[in-house]
mmCIF file of C-alpha atoms in Angstrom:
data_model
loop_
_atom_site.group_PDB
_atom_site.id
_atom_site.type_symbol
_atom_site.label_atom_id
_atom_site.label_comp_id
_atom_site.label_asym_id
_atom_site.label_seq_id
_atom_site.Cartn_x
_atom_site.Cartn_y
_atom_site.Cartn_z
ATOM 1 C CA UNK A 1 17.365 7.168 34.184
ATOM 2 C CA UNK A 2 16.534 3.077 33.639
ATOM 3 C CA UNK A 3 18.170 0.128 35.905
ATOM 4 C CA UNK A 4 20.302 -2.648 33.743
ATOM 5 C CA UNK A 5 18.686 -5.834 31.360
ATOM 6 C CA UNK A 6 17.958 -8.402 34.007
ATOM 7 C CA UNK A 7 19.405 -12.084 33.346
ATOM 8 C CA UNK A 8 17.319 -14.333 34.384
ATOM 9 C CA UNK A 9 13.339 -15.099 33.018
ATOM 10 C CA UNK A 10 11.553 -13.302 35.005
ATOM 11 C CA UNK A 11 12.212 -9.713 33.326
ATOM 12 C CA UNK A 12 13.724 -7.540 30.193
ATOM 13 C CA UNK A 13 14.377 -4.666 32.295
ATOM 14 C CA UNK A 14 15.631 -2.855 36.002
ATOM 15 C CA UNK A 15 13.738 -0.109 36.245
ATOM 16 C CA UNK A 16 13.268 2.222 38.997
ATOM 17 C CA UNK A 17 10.276 2.240 40.706
ATOM 18 C CA UNK A 18 8.620 5.449 39.079
ATOM 19 C CA UNK A 19 8.670 3.943 35.815
ATOM 20 C CA UNK A 20 5.974 2.422 33.937
ATOM 21 C CA UNK A 21 6.576 -0.272 31.688
ATOM 22 C CA UNK A 22 4.797 -2.988 29.429
ATOM 23 C CA UNK A 23 6.527 -6.479 28.186
ATOM 24 C CA UNK A 24 6.773 -8.740 25.615
ATOM 25 C CA UNK A 25 8.419 -11.487 26.746
ATOM 26 C CA UNK A 26 8.870 -14.703 24.701
ATOM 27 C CA UNK A 27 7.162 -16.840 23.781
ATOM 28 C CA UNK A 28 4.929 -14.656 24.015
ATOM 29 C CA UNK A 29 3.384 -13.662 26.874
ATOM 30 C CA UNK A 30 2.570 -9.713 28.157
ATOM 31 C CA UNK A 31 3.575 -8.347 31.181
ATOM 32 C CA UNK A 32 1.150 -5.216 31.186
ATOM 33 C CA UNK A 33 1.356 -1.910 32.834
ATOM 34 C CA UNK A 34 -0.252 -3.328 36.157
ATOM 35 C CA UNK A 35 2.383 -6.507 36.005
ATOM 36 C CA UNK A 36 -0.164 -8.938 35.270
ATOM 37 C CA UNK A 37 1.034 -11.410 32.270
ATOM 38 C CA UNK A 38 -0.970 -13.327 29.731
ATOM 39 C CA UNK A 39 0.106 -15.418 26.425
ATOM 40 C CA UNK A 40 0.117 -14.980 23.155
ATOM 41 C CA UNK A 41 0.330 -16.997 21.114
ATOM 42 C CA UNK A 42 -0.116 -14.257 18.110
ATOM 43 C CA UNK A 43 1.269 -15.535 14.640
ATOM 44 C CA UNK A 44 0.388 -11.439 13.128
ATOM 45 C CA UNK A 45 0.997 -7.180 13.475
ATOM 46 C CA UNK A 46 -0.931 -5.699 16.582
ATOM 47 C CA UNK A 47 -1.153 -2.097 17.918
ATOM 48 C CA UNK A 48 1.267 -2.664 21.731
ATOM 49 C CA UNK A 49 -0.331 0.627 23.207
ATOM 50 C CA UNK A 50 -2.046 4.289 21.706
ATOM 51 C CA UNK A 51 -0.283 6.064 23.882
ATOM 52 C CA UNK A 52 -0.321 9.583 25.341
ATOM 53 C CA UNK A 53 1.658 11.533 27.648
ATOM 54 C CA UNK A 54 3.344 15.517 28.317
ATOM 55 C CA UNK A 55 6.210 17.132 26.399
ATOM 56 C CA UNK A 56 8.235 18.617 28.892
ATOM 57 C CA UNK A 57 11.233 20.392 28.434
ATOM 58 C CA UNK A 58 14.556 19.990 30.484
ATOM 59 C CA UNK A 59 13.441 22.688 32.721
ATOM 60 C CA UNK A 60 10.611 20.842 33.930
ATOM 61 C CA UNK A 61 8.019 22.338 31.530
ATOM 62 C CA UNK A 62 4.906 21.727 29.905
ATOM 63 C CA UNK A 63 5.492 22.847 26.429
ATOM 64 C CA UNK A 64 2.677 20.027 24.571
ATOM 65 C CA UNK A 65 2.284 16.638 24.286
ATOM 66 C CA UNK A 66 3.339 13.198 22.479
ATOM 67 C CA UNK A 67 1.017 10.047 20.556
ATOM 68 C CA UNK A 68 2.801 7.066 20.596
ATOM 69 C CA UNK A 69 1.785 4.481 19.254
ATOM 70 C CA UNK A 70 3.586 1.379 19.431
ATOM 71 C CA UNK A 71 3.361 -1.931 17.806
ATOM 72 C CA UNK A 72 4.760 -5.515 17.266
ATOM 73 C CA UNK A 73 4.725 -8.226 14.484
ATOM 74 C CA UNK A 74 6.119 -12.000 15.363
ATOM 75 C CA UNK A 75 8.024 -14.521 14.273
ATOM 76 C CA UNK A 76 8.210 -17.955 14.662
ATOM 77 C CA UNK A 77 11.064 -21.082 15.406
ATOM 78 C CA UNK A 78 10.476 -24.550 16.020
ATOM 79 C CA UNK A 79 6.774 -23.948 16.752
ATOM 80 C CA UNK A 80 7.273 -20.907 19.508
ATOM 81 C CA UNK A 81 6.192 -17.223 18.405
ATOM 82 C CA UNK A 82 8.835 -14.707 19.278
ATOM 83 C CA UNK A 83 8.512 -10.846 18.454
ATOM 84 C CA UNK A 84 10.929 -10.103 15.807
ATOM 85 C CA UNK A 85 10.107 -6.573 16.019
ATOM 86 C CA UNK A 86 8.402 -2.940 16.627
ATOM 87 C CA UNK A 87 6.297 -0.086 14.280
ATOM 88 C CA UNK A 88 6.404 3.765 16.621
ATOM 89 C CA UNK A 89 4.708 6.024 14.694
ATOM 90 C CA UNK A 90 4.761 9.537 16.600
ATOM 91 C CA UNK A 91 3.559 12.628 17.108
ATOM 92 C CA UNK A 92 4.493 16.035 18.766
ATOM 93 C CA UNK A 93 2.411 18.522 19.912
ATOM 94 C CA UNK A 94 3.729 21.438 20.492
ATOM 95 C CA UNK A 95 1.765 24.192 22.857
ATOM 96 C CA UNK A 96 3.192 27.422 20.807
ATOM 97 C CA UNK A 97 5.259 25.648 17.337
ATOM 98 C CA UNK A 98 4.887 22.576 15.178
ATOM 99 C CA UNK A 99 3.547 19.516 14.644
ATOM 100 C CA UNK A 100 6.864 17.276 14.560
ATOM 101 C CA UNK A 101 5.317 13.305 13.433
ATOM 102 C CA UNK A 102 7.689 10.487 12.387
ATOM 103 C CA UNK A 103 6.813 6.318 11.736
ATOM 104 C CA UNK A 104 9.879 4.280 12.383
ATOM 105 C CA UNK A 105 9.772 0.048 12.248
ATOM 106 C CA UNK A 106 13.026 -1.886 13.740
ATOM 107 C CA UNK A 107 13.232 -4.766 12.618
ATOM 108 C CA UNK A 108 15.445 -7.559 14.545
ATOM 109 C CA UNK A 109 17.068 -11.586 15.306
ATOM 110 C CA UNK A 110 19.633 -12.708 16.790
ATOM 111 C CA UNK A 111 21.787 -16.871 15.620
ATOM 112 C CA UNK A 112 24.379 -17.963 18.006
ATOM 113 C CA UNK A 113 25.425 -14.393 19.078
ATOM 114 C CA UNK A 114 24.828 -12.697 15.631
ATOM 115 C CA UNK A 115 22.701 -10.652 15.191
ATOM 116 C CA UNK A 116 20.531 -9.618 11.654
ATOM 117 C CA UNK A 117 18.982 -6.260 12.380
ATOM 118 C CA UNK A 118 17.127 -3.363 9.825
ATOM 119 C CA UNK A 119 15.535 -0.106 10.570
ATOM 120 C CA UNK A 120 13.672 1.901 7.588
ATOM 121 C CA UNK A 121 11.761 5.279 8.707
ATOM 122 C CA UNK A 122 9.431 8.813 7.463
ATOM 123 C CA UNK A 123 8.873 11.947 8.111
ATOM 124 C CA UNK A 124 5.512 13.553 8.608
ATOM 125 C CA UNK A 125 4.107 10.391 8.724
ATOM 126 C CA UNK A 126 1.905 9.208 11.447
ATOM 127 C CA UNK A 127 -1.154 8.342 10.600
ATOM 128 C CA UNK A 128 -1.155 6.884 8.303
ATOM 129 C CA UNK A 129 2.068 4.320 9.137
ATOM 130 C CA UNK A 130 4.694 3.903 6.814
ATOM 131 C CA UNK A 131 6.351 0.905 7.163
ATOM 132 C CA UNK A 132 9.692 1.295 4.056
ATOM 133 C CA UNK A 133 10.148 5.094 4.439
ATOM 134 C CA UNK A 134 13.973 5.837 3.657
ATOM 135 C CA UNK A 135 13.818 8.454 5.952
ATOM 136 C CA UNK A 136 16.866 9.667 8.305
ATOM 137 C CA UNK A 137 14.461 10.308 12.109
ATOM 138 C CA UNK A 138 16.333 11.828 13.940
ATOM 139 C CA UNK A 139 15.021 14.933 15.442
ATOM 140 C CA UNK A 140 16.464 17.702 18.828
ATOM 141 C CA UNK A 141 15.149 21.025 19.264
ATOM 142 C CA UNK A 142 18.235 21.560 21.567
ATOM 143 C CA UNK A 143 15.644 25.036 23.179
ATOM 144 C CA UNK A 144 14.145 22.866 24.727
ATOM 145 C CA UNK A 145 15.965 19.679 25.706
ATOM 146 C CA UNK A 146 13.414 17.712 23.599
ATOM 147 C CA UNK A 147 15.240 14.470 21.249
ATOM 148 C CA UNK A 148 14.762 11.795 20.322
ATOM 149 C CA UNK A 149 17.867 8.672 20.935
ATOM 150 C CA UNK A 150 18.011 5.614 19.784
ATOM 151 C CA UNK A 151 20.330 2.446 18.084
ATOM 152 C CA UNK A 152 22.165 -0.513 19.628
ATOM 153 C CA UNK A 153 22.937 -0.899 23.582
ATOM 154 C CA UNK A 154 25.366 -3.638 22.704
ATOM 155 C CA UNK A 155 26.277 -3.818 26.712
ATOM 156 C CA UNK A 156 22.655 -4.643 27.177
ATOM 157 C CA UNK A 157 22.123 -6.549 23.610
ATOM 158 C CA UNK A 158 19.091 -4.331 22.942
ATOM 159 C CA UNK A 159 18.218 -1.848 20.529
ATOM 160 C CA UNK A 160 16.403 0.417 21.283
ATOM 161 C CA UNK A 161 14.211 3.979 20.378
ATOM 162 C CA UNK A 162 13.923 6.728 23.613
ATOM 163 C CA UNK A 163 12.415 10.214 23.586
ATOM 164 C CA UNK A 164 13.160 12.359 25.926
ATOM 165 C CA UNK A 165 11.255 15.052 27.009
ATOM 166 C CA UNK A 166 8.252 12.303 26.598
ATOM 167 C CA UNK A 167 9.300 10.819 28.686
ATOM 168 C CA UNK A 168 9.009 6.949 26.647
ATOM 169 C CA UNK A 169 11.394 4.429 25.483
ATOM 170 C CA UNK A 170 11.839 1.341 23.318
ATOM 171 C CA UNK A 171 13.788 -1.456 24.040
ATOM 172 C CA UNK A 172 14.243 -4.935 21.815
ATOM 173 C CA UNK A 173 16.353 -7.895 22.408
ATOM 174 C CA UNK A 174 16.069 -9.846 19.474
ATOM 175 C CA UNK A 175 15.397 -13.482 19.946
ATOM 176 C CA UNK A 176 18.890 -15.815 19.447
ATOM 177 C CA UNK A 177 18.115 -18.173 17.742
ATOM 178 C CA UNK A 178 20.798 -20.760 17.716
ATOM 179 C CA UNK A 179 21.510 -20.682 21.672
ATOM 180 C CA UNK A 180 17.630 -20.595 22.211
ATOM 181 C CA UNK A 181 17.675 -21.660 26.326
ATOM 182 C CA UNK A 182 20.398 -20.284 26.950
ATOM 183 C CA UNK A 183 20.415 -16.281 25.873
ATOM 184 C CA UNK A 184 22.130 -14.688 28.530
ATOM 185 C CA UNK A 185 19.029 -12.157 28.370
ATOM 186 C CA UNK A 186 15.138 -12.604 28.407
ATOM 187 C CA UNK A 187 14.627 -11.186 24.050
ATOM 188 C CA UNK A 188 11.076 -9.404 24.088
ATOM 189 C CA UNK A 189 10.422 -5.920 23.866
ATOM 190 C CA UNK A 190 9.858 -3.353 26.223
ATOM 191 C CA UNK A 191 7.406 -0.264 26.259
ATOM 192 C CA UNK A 192 9.041 2.118 29.501
ATOM 193 C CA UNK A 193 7.325 5.234 30.386
ATOM 194 C CA UNK A 194 9.591 7.021 33.182
ATOM 195 C CA UNK A 195 8.882 9.194 35.647
ATOM 196 C CA UNK A 196 4.313 8.570 34.468
ATOM 197 C CA UNK A 197 2.734 11.402 34.743
ATOM 198 C CA UNK A 198 -1.285 12.441 33.736
ATOM 199 C CA UNK A 199 -0.644 9.140 30.655
ATOM 200 C CA UNK A 200 -3.941 8.705 28.410
ATOM 201 C CA UNK A 201 -4.008 5.325 26.228
ATOM 202 C CA UNK A 202 -6.604 5.012 24.628
ATOM 203 C CA UNK A 203 -7.749 1.318 23.184
ATOM 204 C CA UNK A 204 -8.358 -1.897 24.779
ATOM 205 C CA UNK A 205 -4.175 -3.137 23.484
ATOM 206 C CA UNK A 206 -1.301 -5.350 24.077
ATOM 207 C CA UNK A 207 -1.264 -3.507 27.591
ATOM 208 C CA UNK A 208 -3.949 -1.994 28.743
ATOM 209 C CA UNK A 209 -3.814 0.767 30.380
ATOM 210 C CA UNK A 210 -3.015 0.846 34.201
ATOM 211 C CA UNK A 211 -6.114 -0.249 36.470
ATOM 212 C CA UNK A 212 -5.135 2.923 39.046
ATOM 213 C CA UNK A 213 -5.602 5.306 36.571
ATOM 214 C CA UNK A 214 -9.473 4.015 34.891
ATOM 215 C CA UNK A 215 -8.156 1.466 32.157
ATOM 216 C CA UNK A 216 -9.404 -1.862 31.731
ATOM 217 C CA UNK A 217 -7.692 -5.235 33.535
ATOM 218 C CA UNK A 218 -7.358 -8.899 31.776
ATOM 219 C CA UNK A 219 -10.485 -9.788 34.123
ATOM 220 C CA UNK A 220 -12.356 -6.561 32.384
ATOM 221 C CA UNK A 221 -11.318 -8.514 28.375
ATOM 222 C CA UNK A 222 -12.606 -11.622 29.808
ATOM 223 C CA UNK A 223 -15.645 -13.016 28.110
ATOM 224 C CA UNK A 224 -17.926 -15.237 29.090
ATOM 225 C CA UNK A 225 -17.530 -19.282 28.336
ATOM 226 C CA UNK A 226 -13.540 -18.050 27.245
ATOM 227 C CA UNK A 227 -9.973 -18.640 29.300
ATOM 228 C CA UNK A 228 -7.868 -15.273 30.551
ATOM 229 C CA UNK A 229 -5.689 -16.591 27.409
ATOM 230 C CA UNK A 230 -8.998 -16.448 24.356
ATOM 231 C CA UNK A 231 -10.331 -13.670 25.741
ATOM 232 C CA UNK A 232 -6.872 -12.061 25.235
ATOM 233 C CA UNK A 233 -6.088 -13.398 21.627
ATOM 234 C CA UNK A 234 -9.589 -12.889 20.363
ATOM 235 C CA UNK A 235 -9.951 -9.142 21.159
ATOM 236 C CA UNK A 236 -6.219 -8.653 19.785
ATOM 237 C CA UNK A 237 -7.506 -10.405 16.481
ATOM 238 C CA UNK A 238 -10.607 -8.474 16.433
ATOM 239 C CA UNK A 239 -8.970 -5.000 17.249
ATOM 240 C CA UNK A 240 -7.752 -5.956 13.135
ATOM 241 C CA UNK A 241 -4.567 -4.105 13.359
ATOM 242 C CA UNK A 242 -2.896 -2.765 9.236
ATOM 243 C CA UNK A 243 -0.948 -5.984 8.581
ATOM 244 C CA UNK A 244 1.954 -4.523 6.989
ATOM 245 C CA UNK A 245 4.616 -6.794 8.873
ATOM 246 C CA UNK A 246 8.005 -7.643 6.740
ATOM 247 C CA UNK A 247 5.785 -11.538 6.639
ATOM 248 C CA UNK A 248 1.938 -10.521 6.561
ATOM 249 C CA UNK A 249 0.849 -14.095 5.864
ATOM 250 C CA UNK A 250 -0.033 -14.419 2.690
ATOM 251 C CA UNK A 251 -3.308 -11.583 3.848
ATOM 252 C CA UNK A 252 -4.253 -14.677 5.978
ATOM 253 C CA UNK A 253 -4.328 -11.832 9.307
ATOM 254 C CA UNK A 254 -6.021 -9.729 7.590
ATOM 255 C CA UNK A 255 -8.116 -12.138 6.756
ATOM 256 C CA UNK A 256 -8.331 -13.383 10.339
ATOM 257 C CA UNK A 257 -9.620 -10.193 11.534
ATOM 258 C CA UNK A 258 -12.527 -9.951 9.042
ATOM 259 C CA UNK A 259 -13.728 -13.648 9.968
ATOM 260 C CA UNK A 260 -14.461 -12.246 13.394
ATOM 261 C CA UNK A 261 -14.867 -8.760 12.754
ATOM 262 C CA UNK A 262 -18.141 -9.684 10.693
ATOM 263 C CA UNK A 263 -19.151 -12.981 13.393
ATOM 264 C CA UNK A 264 -22.126 -13.937 15.087
ATOM 265 C CA UNK A 265 -21.483 -12.785 19.011
ATOM 266 C CA UNK A 266 -20.903 -16.950 20.181
ATOM 267 C CA UNK A 267 -19.805 -18.515 17.198
ATOM 268 C CA UNK A 268 -17.108 -15.988 17.653
ATOM 269 C CA UNK A 269 -15.860 -17.485 20.957
ATOM 270 C CA UNK A 270 -17.063 -20.452 19.982
ATOM 271 C CA UNK A 271 -14.544 -20.371 17.199
ATOM 272 C CA UNK A 272 -11.734 -18.379 19.058
ATOM 273 C CA UNK A 273 -12.738 -22.354 22.761
ATOM 274 C CA UNK A 274 -11.990 -24.821 19.611
ATOM 275 C CA UNK A 275 -9.564 -23.328 17.057
ATOM 276 C CA UNK A 276 -7.814 -21.656 18.753
ATOM 277 C CA UNK A 277 -5.287 -24.046 20.596
ATOM 278 C CA UNK A 278 -3.684 -24.003 16.978
ATOM 279 C CA UNK A 279 -1.475 -21.393 18.288
ATOM 280 C CA UNK A 280 -0.320 -22.612 21.296
ATOM 281 C CA UNK A 281 1.039 -26.159 20.562
ATOM 282 C CA UNK A 282 4.510 -26.470 19.952
ATOM 283 C CA UNK A 283 4.789 -29.627 18.708
ATOM 284 C CA UNK A 284 1.363 -28.940 16.424
ATOM 285 C CA UNK A 285 3.385 -25.938 14.823
ATOM 286 C CA UNK A 286 6.374 -27.556 13.791
ATOM 287 C CA UNK A 287 5.324 -29.673 12.157
ATOM 288 C CA UNK A 288 2.589 -28.277 9.743
ATOM 289 C CA UNK A 289 4.453 -24.719 9.526
ATOM 290 C CA UNK A 290 7.912 -24.861 9.092
ATOM 291 C CA UNK A 291 8.110 -21.589 7.906
ATOM 292 C CA UNK A 292 9.326 -18.700 9.542
ATOM 293 C CA UNK A 293 5.681 -16.829 9.323
ATOM 294 C CA UNK A 294 2.516 -17.993 10.023
ATOM 295 C CA UNK A 295 1.121 -18.932 6.604
ATOM 296 C CA UNK A 296 -0.587 -22.325 6.210
ATOM 297 C CA UNK A 297 -0.882 -22.566 10.546
ATOM 298 C CA UNK A 298 -3.088 -19.651 10.023
ATOM 299 C CA UNK A 299 -4.723 -20.888 6.962
ATOM 300 C CA UNK A 300 -5.598 -23.170 8.845
ATOM 301 C CA UNK A 301 -7.190 -21.335 12.271
ATOM 302 C CA UNK A 302 -9.851 -19.514 8.986
ATOM 303 C CA UNK A 303 -11.060 -23.131 7.638
ATOM 304 C CA UNK A 304 -11.309 -23.178 11.159
ATOM 305 C CA UNK A 305 -13.093 -20.131 13.031
ATOM 306 C CA UNK A 306 -15.240 -19.736 9.373
ATOM 307 C CA UNK A 307 -16.450 -23.263 9.982
ATOM 308 C CA UNK A 308 -17.695 -21.912 13.309
ATOM 309 C CA UNK A 309 -18.852 -18.472 11.944
ATOM 310 C CA UNK A 310 -20.820 -19.712 8.802
ATOM 311 C CA UNK A 311 -22.114 -23.165 11.110
ATOM 312 C CA UNK A 312 -20.528 -25.405 8.499
ATOM 313 C CA UNK A 313 -18.489 -28.571 9.063
ATOM 314 C CA UNK A 314 -14.441 -28.617 9.361
ATOM 315 C CA UNK A 315 -13.702 -30.809 6.742
ATOM 316 C CA UNK A 316 -11.535 -27.820 5.598
ATOM 317 C CA UNK A 317 -9.761 -27.727 7.775
ATOM 318 C CA UNK A 318 -9.688 -31.398 8.909
ATOM 319 C CA UNK A 319 -8.452 -32.768 5.001
ATOM 320 C CA UNK A 320 -5.731 -30.375 5.536
ATOM 321 C CA UNK A 321 -4.700 -31.107 8.288
ATOM 322 C CA UNK A 322 -4.652 -34.305 7.676
ATOM 323 C CA UNK A 323 -2.737 -34.264 3.499
ATOM 324 C CA UNK A 324 0.140 -32.297 6.001
ATOM 325 C CA UNK A 325 1.038 -35.717 7.831
ATOM 326 C CA UNK A 326 0.860 -34.000 11.068
ATOM 327 C CA UNK A 327 -2.261 -35.536 12.094
ATOM 328 C CA UNK A 328 -0.235 -37.775 14.446
ATOM 329 C CA UNK A 329 1.408 -35.594 16.316
ATOM 330 C CA UNK A 330 1.807 -36.774 20.012
ATOM 331 C CA UNK A 331 0.502 -35.214 23.226
ATOM 332 C CA UNK A 332 -2.092 -32.568 21.102
ATOM 333 C CA UNK A 333 -4.839 -33.268 23.051
ATOM 334 C CA UNK A 334 -7.165 -30.995 20.906
ATOM 335 C CA UNK A 335 -6.572 -31.748 17.681
ATOM 336 C CA UNK A 336 -7.391 -35.441 18.377
ATOM 337 C CA UNK A 337 -10.822 -33.915 19.296
ATOM 338 C CA UNK A 338 -11.045 -31.525 16.303
ATOM 339 C CA UNK A 339 -10.249 -34.768 13.907
ATOM 340 C CA UNK A 340 -12.972 -36.604 14.860
ATOM 341 C CA UNK A 341 -15.447 -33.613 14.864
ATOM 342 C CA UNK A 342 -16.372 -32.666 18.922
ATOM 343 C CA UNK A 343 -14.273 -29.175 18.301
ATOM 344 C CA UNK A 344 -16.653 -28.436 15.100
ATOM 345 C CA UNK A 345 -20.483 -27.017 14.834
ATOM 346 C CA UNK A 346 -22.332 -29.659 14.057
ATOM 347 C CA UNK A 347 -21.276 -31.751 18.038
ATOM 348 C CA UNK A 348 -21.780 -28.035 19.879
ATOM 349 C CA UNK A 349 -24.460 -26.308 21.272
ATOM 350 C CA UNK A 350 -25.305 -22.801 20.389
ATOM 351 C CA UNK A 351 -25.299 -22.170 23.924
ATOM 352 C CA UNK A 352 -23.726 -19.251 26.657
#
């Protein structure tokens, strides 16, 4: 059984030692299943985890397995990113019985303790995920004690989605744009597995998989010449998940994935090394893109990575920054270097 919410800057929840968990705390930092943190200032939709668990009956028998594909999407407030919702595509595979499939989306934000939330769902939808279904995503297998428990936990200020019998719980504490740092609960997303046993994690997702079970760690995905955080961000972009979140940034998220996946390896790394500052400099972001989405910011990033991937000058990106009136935002040394052309292809050799 899960413990209470922690109040403080550390963890989203207090969980038993037998629970395996991954958290994405704003703004945002991913703490993976091994407890290793990494920043993920990513303005798009991304896969949190793709995992399978054993399905157990209430009497403790193995009766099949469960598959979950969990996604999150980020929004922006005052130049900082936060988790504004999650998707879960799930399938229950019985050893002796039907396959049950659902798509479910939870969106939630808050302002001065007043939440704005919505849910959508679709039965018999797993792949592809259906983001806008109107079905009631409820399921109860009374004979085996397998069921979906979801809703709003008023006491702990969180939305939750639990599949009893599959050991999986997803919780979302909405970010409060009015209270901001005065918000009592730590905002963000948590994915937890109670009594984990024989889990199988698929792909290199945001939460990765436990190193002790043979999966890659943050150190394993770090690329030559890139920092840990830049490598993690590049991995997330090149995973190229479908960008069907409520605000798809005018297609710019999908375009960034396409550009980077088509980019030559060395140039791709240089593109991230010289362009990803655009996602981490709060004062610049606040000036350049004032929306809750990141359409303008993503367009600028795509101009930058296109320059690197095609070995062309950064003229378009430099002109866009100057035209925005943000060229003189203080305390952004990367931007100053960029505007001088020192973070553009002509100024650096393609050396790994």
